[in-house]
Amino acid sequence: MRIEAADFFYLAMPEVTDEADGSQDALLVRVAAGGHVGWGECEAAPLPSIAAFVCPKSHGVCRPVGDSVLGKPLRDPSDIARMSAEVAYNSMDLLQAAHTWSGVEMALWDLLGRARGEPVWKMLGYDRSQPKTPYASVLFGDTPAETLGRARDIRTKKFRAAKFGWGPIGRGDAAQDAEHFSAAREGLGEDAILLVDTGQIFIDDVERAAQRLPALEQARATWFEEPFAASALASYGALAARSKHVKLAGGEGAHNVHMAKHLIDYGGVGFIQIDCGRIGGIGPSKEVADYAVARGVTFVNHTFTSHLALSASMQPFAGLGDHRICEFPAMPKPLALELSAAPQRAAGGACSHARHCCSASASVMPNVRSKLLA
Amino acid sequence: MRIEAADFFYLAMPEVTDEADGSQDALLVRVAAGGHVGWGECEAAPLPSIAAFVCPKSHGVCRPVGDSVLGKPLRDPSDIARMSAEVAYNSMDLLQAAHTWSGVEMALWDLLGRARGEPVWKMLGYDRSQPKTPYASVLFGDTPAETLGRARDIRTKKFRAAKFGWGPIGRGDAAQDAEHFSAAREGLGEDAILLVDTGQIFIDDVERAAQRLPALEQARATWFEEPFAASALASYGALAARSKHVKLAGGEGAHNVHMAKHLIDYGGVGFIQIDCGRIGGIGPSKEVADYAVARGVTFVNHTFTSHLALSASMQPFAGLGDHRICEFPAMPKPLALELSAAPQRAAGGACSHARHCCSASASVMPNVRSKLLA
């Protein structure tokens, strides 16, 4: 079969705020080939991403993504890999191309899975899908009291792990941040896994980031996520060398496999967090998962959008039993839930739909609401 | 003064081909503040770049570039640096933002230069601008005979240095490539500086790239440019370790300062080639130039578009007398010449307009044709 169409659907909440909440809009992609359709999602700015698919070419290696996709054969996963390589080469000077291609690639796996009646993780080479431990992913409160409240709420919901991110961290001094870390630990209880995400706030300033290490150690945080800009490898490496117990985590900004591998090798992260909707889709994510296994680094999905993206992002490490933790957006906007007919659920400390999202379905996204098909 | 407007102008040749020739279209930016205007150019796909300036925000750190620019104060270079940091943070999830911002940043320097009656290189901290040796930048011919003809033509035009790029190199075997390298050397003569650009054709395959080293040594090439994808740092590092005399060159794909620094530190390049229209403008390019000086690496501009971009790309290393070589697009499309009222010229082995492009003018781009202002 050949790829006949790729259509983009831009959805947004009525109001989009300045919160670091990626579930406020969504860019879905529907591909069609041989009587089948598949769905994917770009974790990306919708309009530039759509433009990168349809724009006129500027020259031979600044071509729109569509040039490497439309009309191309789709028989098996090797065709998806070939298109990935073609997009990387033909669109090397079109920066946004990686984000656009990510959603298309995801949709192609979905389509192939539907056509074959086979789960994506199986096509990726896994024998079975393993259960995961979802962590509730939320933002820090504006005050330590608010952070405490959110942590207690998460505990009530019986999550065994939680990640607090962004908010006021890094905008004041280290003592203020320490109060938030300790509030999060207090609210979650002693046994829960606590993860902290500072959203690149220290840019590349190793000293300022290092000032947060004692309080993170004190609160027994498992990881210190994105202290620096996605490309600031040397700063990651320097901070990793200064940390005793807290491991660094990062990788959501990787828009190709090299960036993720370098964050492991030069940046010294202990957790590599990959967003299928940015790195170029499911295939490149699986390549990073393989690399992480070989380097003794833990692979984790990065997902802060819809349950379509959540389902897709589980596939690349579905078969890795030791890479157990998974990101689960716990307070998404209604948009991110409502576009799926049957969102995944996490309850009782485990992802109740682990079988559903990682194993049972033949496709990445079997249940996009039919209203989107109109 | 405050930034009142940023307008984009998308120009293209009637026909855009699959050649790796970046002069086939152009995205110009005009900014206005306090009664002055400034011009810049994004070396980027026009439509996604325009979208990245005007699109609705997706969340707090996926904001359009315009949010960090329009209405902001512009008093001195520190304001430009502040906006750079804000774009990097506020648009961290909008991949295309760096390319969009590059043209805007360039235009802001131009505007500031016009307002102050001061050359940009002076605002960057240089006391004087140094003459450069322009190299003619052309594509390899389809056959060694064609490459020989182009090399002879360049010699006739009295260039002392030339770069051959892309074309058939890396698409056949190493012996075929060797014929092109030797034809280029033969046509240029024994004394000329020969540079070779393989346009990322080996992706990350160190072995295939290394097979070209003996012929490059034989032809006395000064550098081996972009053997690999822009982010494939480990491959650069491995190849650099295997080369005797030929140094690696790269960096045009860097869309932030970190990428360029890492290409020096992890990739082992001897020449760092920066495109002002991609890395975020003139300020970040100057930061890379400073870093290169400290590391004993030679800074070179990357320019394959208009003479606006050429003029801008000279500023960051205008004052570095030892960093002498500069890229000069020798066979650009008419578009890239005609948008300037007075294009730079290179003749007699030196850039005859070195004073003009690096020193004399108060602005980066004093002579955009008035028809663009319509």
XYZ file of C-alpha atoms in Angstrom:
748
model
C 0.000 0.000 0.000
C 1.011 3.619 -0.525
C 0.461 6.606 1.709
C -2.469 8.459 0.219
C -2.995 11.280 2.690
C -1.772 12.901 5.866
C -4.230 15.299 7.485
C -3.606 17.499 10.486
C -6.153 18.385 13.196
C -5.406 21.367 15.440
C -7.366 21.372 18.706
C -7.066 23.881 21.533
C -8.707 24.793 24.801
C -10.830 27.964 24.625
C -8.178 29.673 26.734
C -4.469 28.815 26.598
C -2.524 30.065 29.612
C 1.173 30.614 30.364
C 1.300 27.475 32.527
C 3.919 24.909 31.451
C 1.019 22.590 30.698
C 1.358 20.871 27.345
C -2.195 19.545 27.349
C -3.737 22.896 26.366
C -3.668 22.161 22.673
C -2.949 19.213 20.419
C -1.897 18.557 16.864
C -3.213 15.214 15.666
C -2.196 13.556 12.422
C -4.286 11.073 10.480
C -2.623 9.078 7.722
C -4.420 6.940 5.174
C -3.105 4.028 3.111
C -4.649 0.953 1.546
C -8.062 1.490 3.098
C -6.622 1.896 6.613
C -6.057 4.956 8.771
C -3.636 5.618 11.611
C -3.425 8.404 14.192
C -0.472 10.202 15.709
C 0.243 13.392 17.648
C 2.989 15.982 17.314
C 4.074 17.328 20.713
C 4.740 20.631 19.006
C 3.491 24.065 18.034
C 0.653 23.257 15.611
C 0.949 25.952 12.945
C 4.733 25.773 12.338
C 4.420 21.973 12.328
C 1.669 21.996 9.713
C 3.675 24.528 7.673
C 6.672 22.182 7.764
C 4.575 19.488 6.077
C 3.082 21.607 3.300
C 5.469 24.512 2.635
C 7.229 24.972 -0.714
C 10.772 23.612 -0.748
C 13.639 26.068 -0.346
C 16.256 23.760 -1.914
C 17.189 20.078 -2.121
C 17.682 19.541 1.616
C 15.136 22.067 2.854
C 12.091 20.209 1.590
C 8.702 19.923 3.267
C 8.115 16.721 5.223
C 5.276 15.794 2.872
C 7.786 15.260 0.045
C 9.266 12.278 1.899
C 5.897 10.807 2.897
C 3.042 11.222 0.417
C 2.834 8.501 -2.211
C 5.584 6.424 -0.567
C 5.164 2.666 -0.029
C 4.198 1.346 3.404
C 4.587 -2.413 3.706
C 6.419 -2.974 6.983
C 8.393 -1.140 9.701
C 11.449 -0.871 7.454
C 9.478 1.498 5.223
C 8.880 3.758 8.223
C 12.601 3.694 9.044
C 13.451 4.537 5.433
C 11.097 7.513 5.492
C 12.661 8.655 8.794
C 16.077 8.705 7.134
C 14.678 10.535 4.112
C 13.012 13.199 6.227
C 16.224 13.687 8.217
C 18.226 14.174 5.026
C 15.745 15.923 2.725
C 14.610 18.317 5.466
C 17.934 18.799 7.254
C 17.631 22.588 7.028
C 13.968 22.672 8.057
C 14.262 22.721 11.826
C 10.607 22.056 12.603
C 10.602 18.907 10.442
C 11.480 16.570 13.329
C 8.431 17.638 15.317
C 6.137 17.320 12.317
C 7.517 13.944 11.299
C 7.095 12.624 14.868
C 3.314 12.680 14.660
C 3.276 11.269 11.144
C 5.643 8.448 12.114
C 3.457 7.561 15.091
C 0.414 7.450 12.829
C 2.202 5.157 10.369
C 2.937 2.632 13.144
C -0.691 2.866 14.192
C -1.876 2.249 10.651
C 0.473 -0.690 10.220
C -0.699 -2.148 13.534
C -4.340 -1.890 12.531
C -3.667 -3.391 9.113
C -1.794 -6.329 10.636
C -3.876 -6.696 13.798
C -0.641 -6.523 15.778
C 0.409 -4.324 18.714
C 3.115 -1.799 17.978
C 5.410 -3.103 20.736
C 5.364 -6.487 19.016
C 6.403 -4.956 15.699
C 9.213 -3.288 17.661
C 10.512 -6.718 18.636
C 9.205 -7.238 22.160
C 7.731 -10.642 23.121
C 5.414 -9.254 25.743
C 4.490 -5.958 27.364
C 5.412 -5.410 30.990
C 3.368 -3.576 33.618
C 4.531 -0.072 34.500
C 4.390 2.099 37.591
C 2.773 5.374 36.541
C 3.892 8.556 38.210
C 1.491 11.400 38.607
C 2.962 14.346 36.772
C 1.902 17.715 38.162
C 3.227 21.249 38.537
C 4.587 22.647 41.814
C 2.135 24.908 43.624
C 2.783 28.624 43.913
C 3.454 28.113 47.633
C 4.872 25.169 49.625
C 1.399 24.758 51.173
C -0.099 24.337 47.738
C 2.591 21.829 46.787
C 1.819 19.937 50.007
C -1.870 19.859 49.091
C -1.181 18.488 45.635
C 1.133 15.835 47.044
C -1.518 14.713 49.556
C -4.082 14.562 46.783
C -1.797 12.327 44.742
C -1.284 10.082 47.762
C -5.055 9.855 48.203
C -5.304 8.730 44.604
C -2.882 5.943 45.507
C -0.113 6.793 43.106
C 3.169 5.271 44.256
C 5.219 7.894 42.473
C 4.844 11.559 41.618
C 6.688 14.240 39.747
C 6.543 17.912 40.627
C 7.720 20.384 38.066
C 8.244 24.003 37.093
C 6.278 26.615 39.069
C 8.433 28.814 41.300
C 11.496 26.528 41.382
C 14.722 28.286 40.410
C 13.057 31.703 40.354
C 13.944 32.448 43.968
C 16.757 31.099 46.126
C 17.681 27.542 47.026
C 16.098 27.785 50.497
C 12.695 28.605 49.016
C 12.965 25.675 46.623
C 13.944 23.389 49.494
C 10.602 24.129 51.180
C 8.764 22.909 48.097
C 10.855 19.727 47.874
C 10.219 18.960 51.517
C 6.476 19.741 51.202
C 6.237 17.340 48.268
C 7.954 14.606 50.266
C 5.758 15.243 53.293
C 2.549 15.072 51.278
C 3.514 11.951 49.379
C 4.681 10.038 52.442
C 7.961 8.302 53.083
C 7.528 5.396 50.696
C 6.552 7.162 47.499
C 8.955 7.873 44.677
C 9.531 11.633 44.405
C 10.738 13.133 41.144
C 11.594 16.792 40.553
C 11.513 18.671 37.242
C 12.978 22.166 37.055
C 12.148 22.835 33.401
C 15.521 24.164 32.138
C 15.351 27.072 34.582
C 19.121 27.134 35.252
C 19.879 27.345 31.471
C 23.523 26.225 31.752
C 24.464 27.550 35.197
C 25.939 24.557 37.036
C 26.489 26.441 40.309
C 22.891 27.567 40.688
C 21.639 24.081 39.891
C 24.121 22.487 42.305
C 22.775 24.670 45.131
C 19.560 22.621 44.909
C 21.281 19.257 45.332
C 21.418 19.110 49.161
C 17.666 19.703 49.523
C 16.926 17.195 46.777
C 19.095 14.626 48.551
C 17.372 15.505 51.824
C 13.920 14.954 50.291
C 15.206 11.706 48.754
C 14.301 12.743 45.223
C 15.010 9.976 42.730
C 15.837 12.367 39.935
C 16.573 15.999 39.140
C 15.004 16.614 35.752
C 16.002 19.185 33.120
C 18.140 21.510 35.194
C 19.478 22.929 31.909
C 18.613 23.702 28.300
C 18.177 20.567 26.208
C 21.450 21.093 24.329
C 23.646 22.099 27.295
C 25.419 18.736 27.508
C 28.540 19.974 29.286
C 26.474 21.486 32.094
C 24.602 18.206 32.544
C 27.911 16.361 32.685
C 29.378 18.749 35.266
C 26.299 18.566 37.519
C 26.076 14.776 37.242
C 29.643 14.562 38.530
C 28.692 16.620 41.592
C 25.585 14.685 42.607
C 25.825 11.881 45.172
C 22.509 10.054 45.085
C 20.132 12.105 42.965
C 20.435 11.151 39.305
C 19.884 13.577 36.476
C 17.004 13.077 34.065
C 16.432 14.704 30.699
C 15.858 14.145 27.020
C 12.390 15.458 26.254
C 13.948 18.147 24.086
C 15.833 15.626 21.948
C 14.659 15.988 18.365
C 16.887 13.241 17.028
C 18.522 10.069 18.318
C 21.992 11.626 18.534
C 20.864 14.237 21.050
C 19.472 11.550 23.343
C 22.568 9.356 23.083
C 24.828 12.326 23.809
C 22.780 13.257 26.868
C 23.589 9.775 28.145
C 27.267 9.742 27.145
C 28.301 13.375 27.670
C 25.497 14.526 29.980
C 25.667 11.604 32.397
C 21.906 11.309 32.929
C 20.625 8.272 34.795
C 17.155 8.534 33.248
C 16.566 9.305 29.591
C 13.115 10.738 28.946
C 11.931 10.528 25.394
C 8.944 12.219 23.835
C 7.773 10.211 20.829
C 6.084 13.346 19.565
C 9.371 15.224 19.224
C 12.268 12.841 18.644
C 10.898 11.587 15.336
C 8.329 9.071 16.543
C 8.300 5.541 17.892
C 11.191 4.034 15.885
C 13.857 6.501 17.078
C 12.502 6.181 20.637
C 13.036 2.416 20.475
C 16.587 3.011 19.278
C 17.199 5.196 22.337
C 15.621 2.548 24.593
C 18.045 -0.059 23.216
C 20.950 2.334 23.761
C 19.834 3.080 27.326
C 19.662 -0.625 28.145
C 23.206 -1.116 26.845
C 24.462 1.840 28.936
C 22.690 0.954 32.170
C 20.458 4.017 31.941
C 16.708 3.879 32.587
C 14.334 4.773 29.748
C 11.196 6.751 30.622
C 8.482 8.184 28.416
C 7.911 11.923 28.380
C 4.199 12.642 28.033
C 2.390 15.780 29.019
C -0.346 15.800 26.433
C -3.125 13.413 25.434
C -3.698 9.726 26.024
C -2.984 9.141 22.380
C 0.551 10.380 23.035
C 0.627 8.372 26.279
C -0.247 5.163 24.526
C 2.290 5.778 21.763
C 5.033 6.722 24.193
C 4.676 3.425 26.102
C 5.409 1.256 23.070
C 9.185 1.819 22.799
C 9.853 0.451 26.288
C 6.754 -1.713 26.760
C 8.869 -4.873 26.881
C 11.494 -3.601 29.339
C 10.513 -4.997 32.736
C 13.254 -3.186 34.625
C 12.371 0.203 33.147
C 9.255 0.381 35.200
C 8.377 3.951 35.891
C 6.219 5.826 33.383
C 4.974 9.380 33.135
C 1.239 9.768 33.494
C -0.263 13.254 33.076
C -2.417 13.425 36.199
C -4.094 16.808 35.777
C -4.487 17.291 32.026
C -6.918 19.713 30.475
C -10.241 18.176 29.332
C -9.111 18.395 25.709
C -6.337 15.872 26.281
C -8.772 13.363 27.751
C -11.808 13.976 25.597
C -10.144 13.351 22.292
C -9.840 9.709 23.289
C -13.017 7.654 23.622
C -11.416 5.545 26.353
C -8.541 7.275 28.147
C -6.002 5.162 29.988
C -6.459 5.058 33.740
C -4.025 4.790 36.606
C -5.337 3.558 39.941
C -4.282 1.569 42.931
C -0.666 2.461 42.316
C -0.439 0.768 38.960
C -1.601 1.646 35.505
C -4.857 -0.279 35.348
C -4.774 0.024 31.630
C -1.201 -1.128 31.275
C -2.403 -4.041 29.234
C -4.553 -1.760 27.210
C -1.989 0.869 26.444
C 1.006 -1.384 26.059
C -0.307 -4.660 24.855
C -3.896 -5.378 24.034
C -4.620 -2.936 21.286
C -3.487 -3.607 17.789
C -2.849 0.050 17.271
C -1.340 2.969 19.076
C -4.564 4.925 19.092
C -7.622 2.797 18.516
C -10.154 5.167 19.901
C -9.899 8.700 18.567
C -13.396 10.070 18.800
C -15.296 9.894 15.600
C -16.023 13.602 15.703
C -12.434 14.182 14.648
C -13.070 12.152 11.547
C -15.718 14.566 10.351
C 12.784 52.960 21.826
C 10.482 49.964 21.616
C 10.120 47.386 18.872
C 7.034 48.405 16.975
C 6.942 45.887 14.153
C 8.631 42.884 12.606
C 7.598 42.126 9.032
C 8.622 39.142 6.966
C 9.289 39.141 3.204
C 9.334 35.789 1.403
C 11.133 35.868 -1.960
C 11.751 32.933 -4.273
C 13.084 32.156 -7.723
C 10.366 31.255 -10.263
C 11.662 27.703 -10.155
C 13.200 26.089 -7.064
C 15.215 22.953 -7.837
C 16.523 20.042 -5.768
C 20.074 21.445 -5.866
C 21.643 22.029 -2.442
C 21.646 25.717 -3.310
C 20.352 27.878 -0.494
C 20.106 30.998 -2.639
C 16.877 29.915 -4.350
C 14.649 31.664 -1.869
C 15.021 34.101 1.009
C 13.144 35.138 4.100
C 13.932 38.742 4.993
C 12.885 40.423 8.219
C 12.368 44.129 8.703
C 12.087 45.476 12.220
C 11.003 48.964 13.135
C 11.682 50.941 16.311
C 11.959 54.609 17.184
C 11.753 55.769 13.577
C 14.497 53.400 12.415
C 14.355 50.141 10.507
C 16.745 47.204 10.382
C 16.981 44.222 8.053
C 17.857 40.601 8.698
C 17.524 37.233 6.977
C 16.515 33.824 8.292
C 18.492 31.032 6.604
C 15.419 28.869 6.951
C 12.228 27.529 5.422
C 10.107 30.684 5.069
C 6.579 29.505 5.921
C 7.371 27.518 9.097
C 9.604 30.414 10.194
C 6.854 32.988 9.708
C 4.423 30.661 11.511
C 6.824 30.457 14.455
C 6.608 34.239 14.848
C 2.838 34.617 14.652
C 1.282 31.320 15.780
C -0.933 31.084 18.890
C 0.926 29.888 21.973
C 0.589 26.244 22.979
C 1.634 26.801 26.594
C 4.017 28.900 28.700
C 7.223 27.695 27.024
C 5.825 27.050 23.570
C 5.128 30.673 22.726
C 5.523 32.370 19.367
C 8.747 34.323 18.888
C 6.743 37.529 18.522
C 5.756 37.349 22.202
C 9.379 37.922 23.223
C 10.021 40.695 20.691
C 7.102 43.005 19.923
C 6.806 45.959 22.265
C 10.094 45.191 24.007
C 12.670 47.917 24.689
C 15.713 48.272 22.408
C 18.351 50.607 23.806
C 21.634 48.733 23.424
C 23.088 45.277 22.649
C 22.185 43.991 26.118
C 18.524 44.286 25.164
C 19.141 42.021 22.181
C 20.888 39.484 24.435
C 17.991 39.618 26.875
C 15.496 38.939 24.097
C 17.662 36.025 22.911
C 17.442 34.459 26.355
C 13.705 35.064 26.486
C 13.101 33.476 23.097
C 15.216 30.458 24.093
C 13.181 29.992 27.266
C 9.687 31.065 26.209
C 9.872 29.128 22.948
C 11.890 26.124 24.149
C 9.293 23.705 22.753
C 8.898 25.539 19.446
C 11.715 24.017 17.430
C 11.601 26.464 14.522
C 11.965 29.447 16.884
C 15.766 29.563 16.631
C 15.659 30.002 12.856
C 12.967 32.664 13.065
C 14.714 34.560 15.826
C 18.007 34.524 13.893
C 16.700 36.872 11.222
C 14.987 39.114 13.761
C 18.133 39.323 15.884
C 20.212 40.274 12.849
C 17.717 43.001 11.992
C 17.859 44.380 15.541
C 21.658 44.755 15.329
C 21.195 46.464 11.973
C 18.640 48.843 13.407
C 20.834 49.634 16.395
C 23.799 50.233 14.070
C 21.819 52.634 11.920
C 20.436 54.459 14.945
C 23.926 54.884 16.422
C 25.823 55.320 13.165
C 28.131 52.539 14.305
C 29.226 49.320 12.597
C 27.959 46.129 14.134
C 31.453 44.689 14.625
C 32.260 47.708 16.788
C 29.215 47.132 18.966
C 30.457 43.541 19.300
C 33.670 44.845 20.856
C 36.173 44.796 17.998
C 38.507 47.765 17.523
C 38.897 47.288 13.802
C 37.780 44.979 11.057
C 40.368 42.778 9.403
C 40.544 41.817 5.726
C 39.384 38.306 4.854
C 40.264 35.798 2.152
C 37.000 34.827 0.484
C 36.624 31.312 -0.784
C 34.451 30.621 -3.759
C 31.739 28.254 -2.619
C 30.362 26.028 -5.386
C 28.865 22.585 -5.852
C 30.813 19.632 -7.274
C 30.006 18.896 -10.920
C 28.124 15.763 -11.904
C 31.357 14.432 -13.409
C 35.038 14.949 -12.534
C 35.386 16.831 -15.854
C 32.682 19.246 -14.764
C 34.341 19.700 -11.379
C 37.618 20.404 -13.189
C 35.894 23.034 -15.320
C 34.404 24.780 -12.292
C 37.769 24.757 -10.530
C 39.500 26.307 -13.558
C 36.792 28.951 -13.748
C 37.354 29.833 -10.104
C 41.088 30.069 -10.739
C 40.411 32.385 -13.683
C 38.407 34.589 -11.345
C 41.522 34.768 -9.158
C 40.069 33.328 -6.002
C 42.824 31.982 -3.768
C 40.543 29.489 -2.104
C 37.555 27.413 -3.139
C 35.096 25.017 -1.605
C 33.432 22.198 -3.507
C 30.398 20.604 -2.000
C 27.602 18.070 -2.279
C 26.878 16.727 -5.781
C 27.795 13.073 -6.296
C 30.183 12.792 -3.313
C 29.331 9.895 -0.997
C 26.704 8.505 -3.372
C 29.162 6.186 -5.103
C 32.406 4.667 -3.845
C 35.509 6.319 -2.472
C 37.425 5.920 -5.748
C 34.827 7.941 -7.653
C 34.960 10.673 -5.028
C 38.752 10.694 -5.230
C 38.531 11.633 -8.911
C 36.475 14.696 -8.008
C 38.891 15.749 -5.251
C 41.831 15.423 -7.610
C 39.999 17.270 -10.417
C 39.257 20.128 -8.033
C 42.912 20.322 -7.009
C 44.075 20.185 -10.620
C 41.746 22.959 -11.733
C 42.563 25.256 -8.822
C 46.326 24.817 -9.141
C 48.846 23.838 -6.515
C 48.769 26.987 -4.412
C 45.053 27.445 -3.849
C 43.287 26.440 -0.673
C 40.955 23.504 -1.395
C 38.004 22.826 0.899
C 35.576 19.915 0.605
C 31.978 19.787 1.854
C 30.122 16.463 1.833
C 26.803 17.775 3.128
C 26.080 15.200 5.890
C 26.012 12.391 3.328
C 27.593 9.811 5.664
C 24.918 10.504 8.362
C 26.911 8.950 11.256
C 28.902 6.244 9.446
C 32.506 6.837 10.478
C 33.919 4.035 8.306
C 32.442 5.315 5.069
C 33.612 8.828 5.812
C 37.097 7.603 6.763
C 37.418 5.893 3.365
C 37.556 9.397 1.846
C 40.434 10.577 4.035
C 43.363 9.264 1.926
C 42.141 11.017 -1.234
C 41.465 14.205 0.695
C 44.990 14.087 2.126
C 46.324 13.368 -1.375
C 44.508 16.415 -2.799
C 45.751 18.473 0.171
C 42.280 19.509 1.235
C 42.362 21.899 4.179
C 39.108 20.674 5.608
C 36.504 17.915 5.353
C 33.184 19.609 6.001
C 29.988 18.096 7.386
C 30.711 14.408 6.925
C 27.844 13.720 9.347
C 24.465 14.946 10.564
C 24.730 18.163 12.559
C 24.010 16.433 15.883
C 26.220 13.342 15.399
C 28.960 14.569 17.726
C 30.432 11.163 18.534
C 30.940 10.389 14.837
C 32.712 13.706 14.346
C 34.947 12.933 17.313
C 35.820 9.452 16.037
C 36.653 10.688 12.535
C 38.712 13.611 13.840
C 40.830 11.119 15.760
C 41.542 9.197 12.551
C 42.540 12.123 10.347
C 46.198 13.062 9.987
C 46.276 16.435 8.237
C 42.755 17.166 7.042
C 40.754 18.924 9.737
C 37.039 18.514 10.179
C 34.730 21.477 9.671
C 31.095 21.834 10.673
C 28.578 23.854 12.615
C 26.184 25.315 10.063
C 23.402 23.201 11.554
C 23.952 24.584 15.069
C 20.764 26.274 16.200
C 22.144 27.330 19.553
C 25.517 28.129 21.091
C 25.741 24.819 22.960
C 25.649 22.792 19.752
C 28.561 24.759 18.311
C 30.639 24.499 21.484
C 30.023 20.757 21.674
C 31.070 20.311 18.061
C 34.388 21.830 19.108
C 34.768 19.937 22.397
C 33.219 16.551 21.588
C 33.370 16.647 17.779
C 36.989 17.787 17.488
C 36.440 20.120 14.524
C 39.294 22.416 13.533
C 36.970 24.903 11.834
C 33.638 25.970 13.301
C 31.266 27.308 10.651
C 28.438 29.401 11.952
C 25.373 30.575 10.105
C 24.053 33.756 11.704
C 20.699 33.008 10.122
C 20.280 29.789 12.084
C 22.180 29.895 15.382
C 20.125 32.769 16.739
C 21.781 35.717 15.039
C 24.931 37.772 15.441
C 25.253 37.758 19.259
C 25.405 33.955 19.656
C 27.800 33.787 16.673
C 30.159 36.179 18.453
C 29.982 33.985 21.558
C 31.053 31.012 19.441
C 33.858 33.073 17.882
C 35.184 33.904 21.360
C 34.975 30.244 22.334
C 36.784 29.173 19.160
C 39.610 31.629 19.837
C 40.007 30.227 23.354
C 40.096 26.653 22.027
C 42.485 27.245 19.124
C 39.760 26.532 16.570
C 39.199 28.712 13.497
C 35.868 30.510 13.139
C 34.358 30.731 9.649
C 31.064 32.151 8.459
C 28.566 29.847 6.763
C 26.758 31.732 4.017
C 25.015 30.284 1.013
C 22.301 32.848 0.540
C 22.205 36.585 -0.074
C 24.722 39.348 0.425
C 22.631 40.586 3.302
C 23.423 37.307 5.071
C 27.031 37.571 3.920
C 27.453 41.003 5.412
C 25.831 39.959 8.683
C 27.847 36.758 8.935
C 31.149 38.646 8.693
C 30.488 40.796 11.753
C 31.067 38.177 14.486
C 34.665 37.528 13.382
C 35.411 40.791 11.594
C 38.075 41.694 14.151
C 39.869 38.319 14.197
C 42.904 38.749 11.954
C 44.005 35.120 12.212
C 40.577 33.771 11.274
C 41.034 34.861 7.728
C 39.069 32.620 5.442
C 35.450 33.501 4.697
C 32.716 31.808 2.703
C 31.625 33.705 -0.378
C 28.740 32.302 -2.449
C 30.271 32.412 -5.927
C 27.395 31.195 -8.079
C 24.229 32.383 -6.321
C 20.874 32.690 -7.998
C 19.988 36.214 -9.234
C 17.552 36.617 -6.337
C 20.359 36.505 -3.795
C 22.232 39.287 -5.573
C 19.370 41.459 -6.725
C 17.848 42.025 -3.346
C 20.910 44.080 -2.468
C 21.438 47.379 -4.263
C 25.215 46.951 -3.997
C 26.308 43.341 -3.532
C 29.715 42.641 -2.036
C 32.366 41.678 -4.544
C 35.364 39.405 -4.361
C 38.151 39.925 -6.865
C 41.881 39.687 -7.167
C 41.995 37.064 -4.435
C 40.627 39.280 -1.725
C 37.218 40.534 -0.853
C 37.273 43.941 -2.485
C 34.440 44.959 -0.293
C 36.002 43.698 2.885
C 35.933 47.218 4.213
C 32.393 47.628 3.102
C 31.014 44.441 4.527
C 33.098 44.305 7.672
C 33.786 47.831 8.566
C 32.549 50.809 6.665
C 28.824 50.476 6.924
C 27.049 51.497 10.031
C 24.568 48.734 9.538
C 24.529 45.106 8.565
C 22.383 45.686 5.530
C 22.296 49.282 4.400
C 21.122 48.694 0.890
C 18.069 46.491 0.639
C 16.358 47.581 -2.523
C 13.570 49.989 -1.978
C 11.158 47.774 -3.867
C 11.090 45.532 -0.821
C 9.897 48.421 1.222
C 6.744 48.724 -0.850
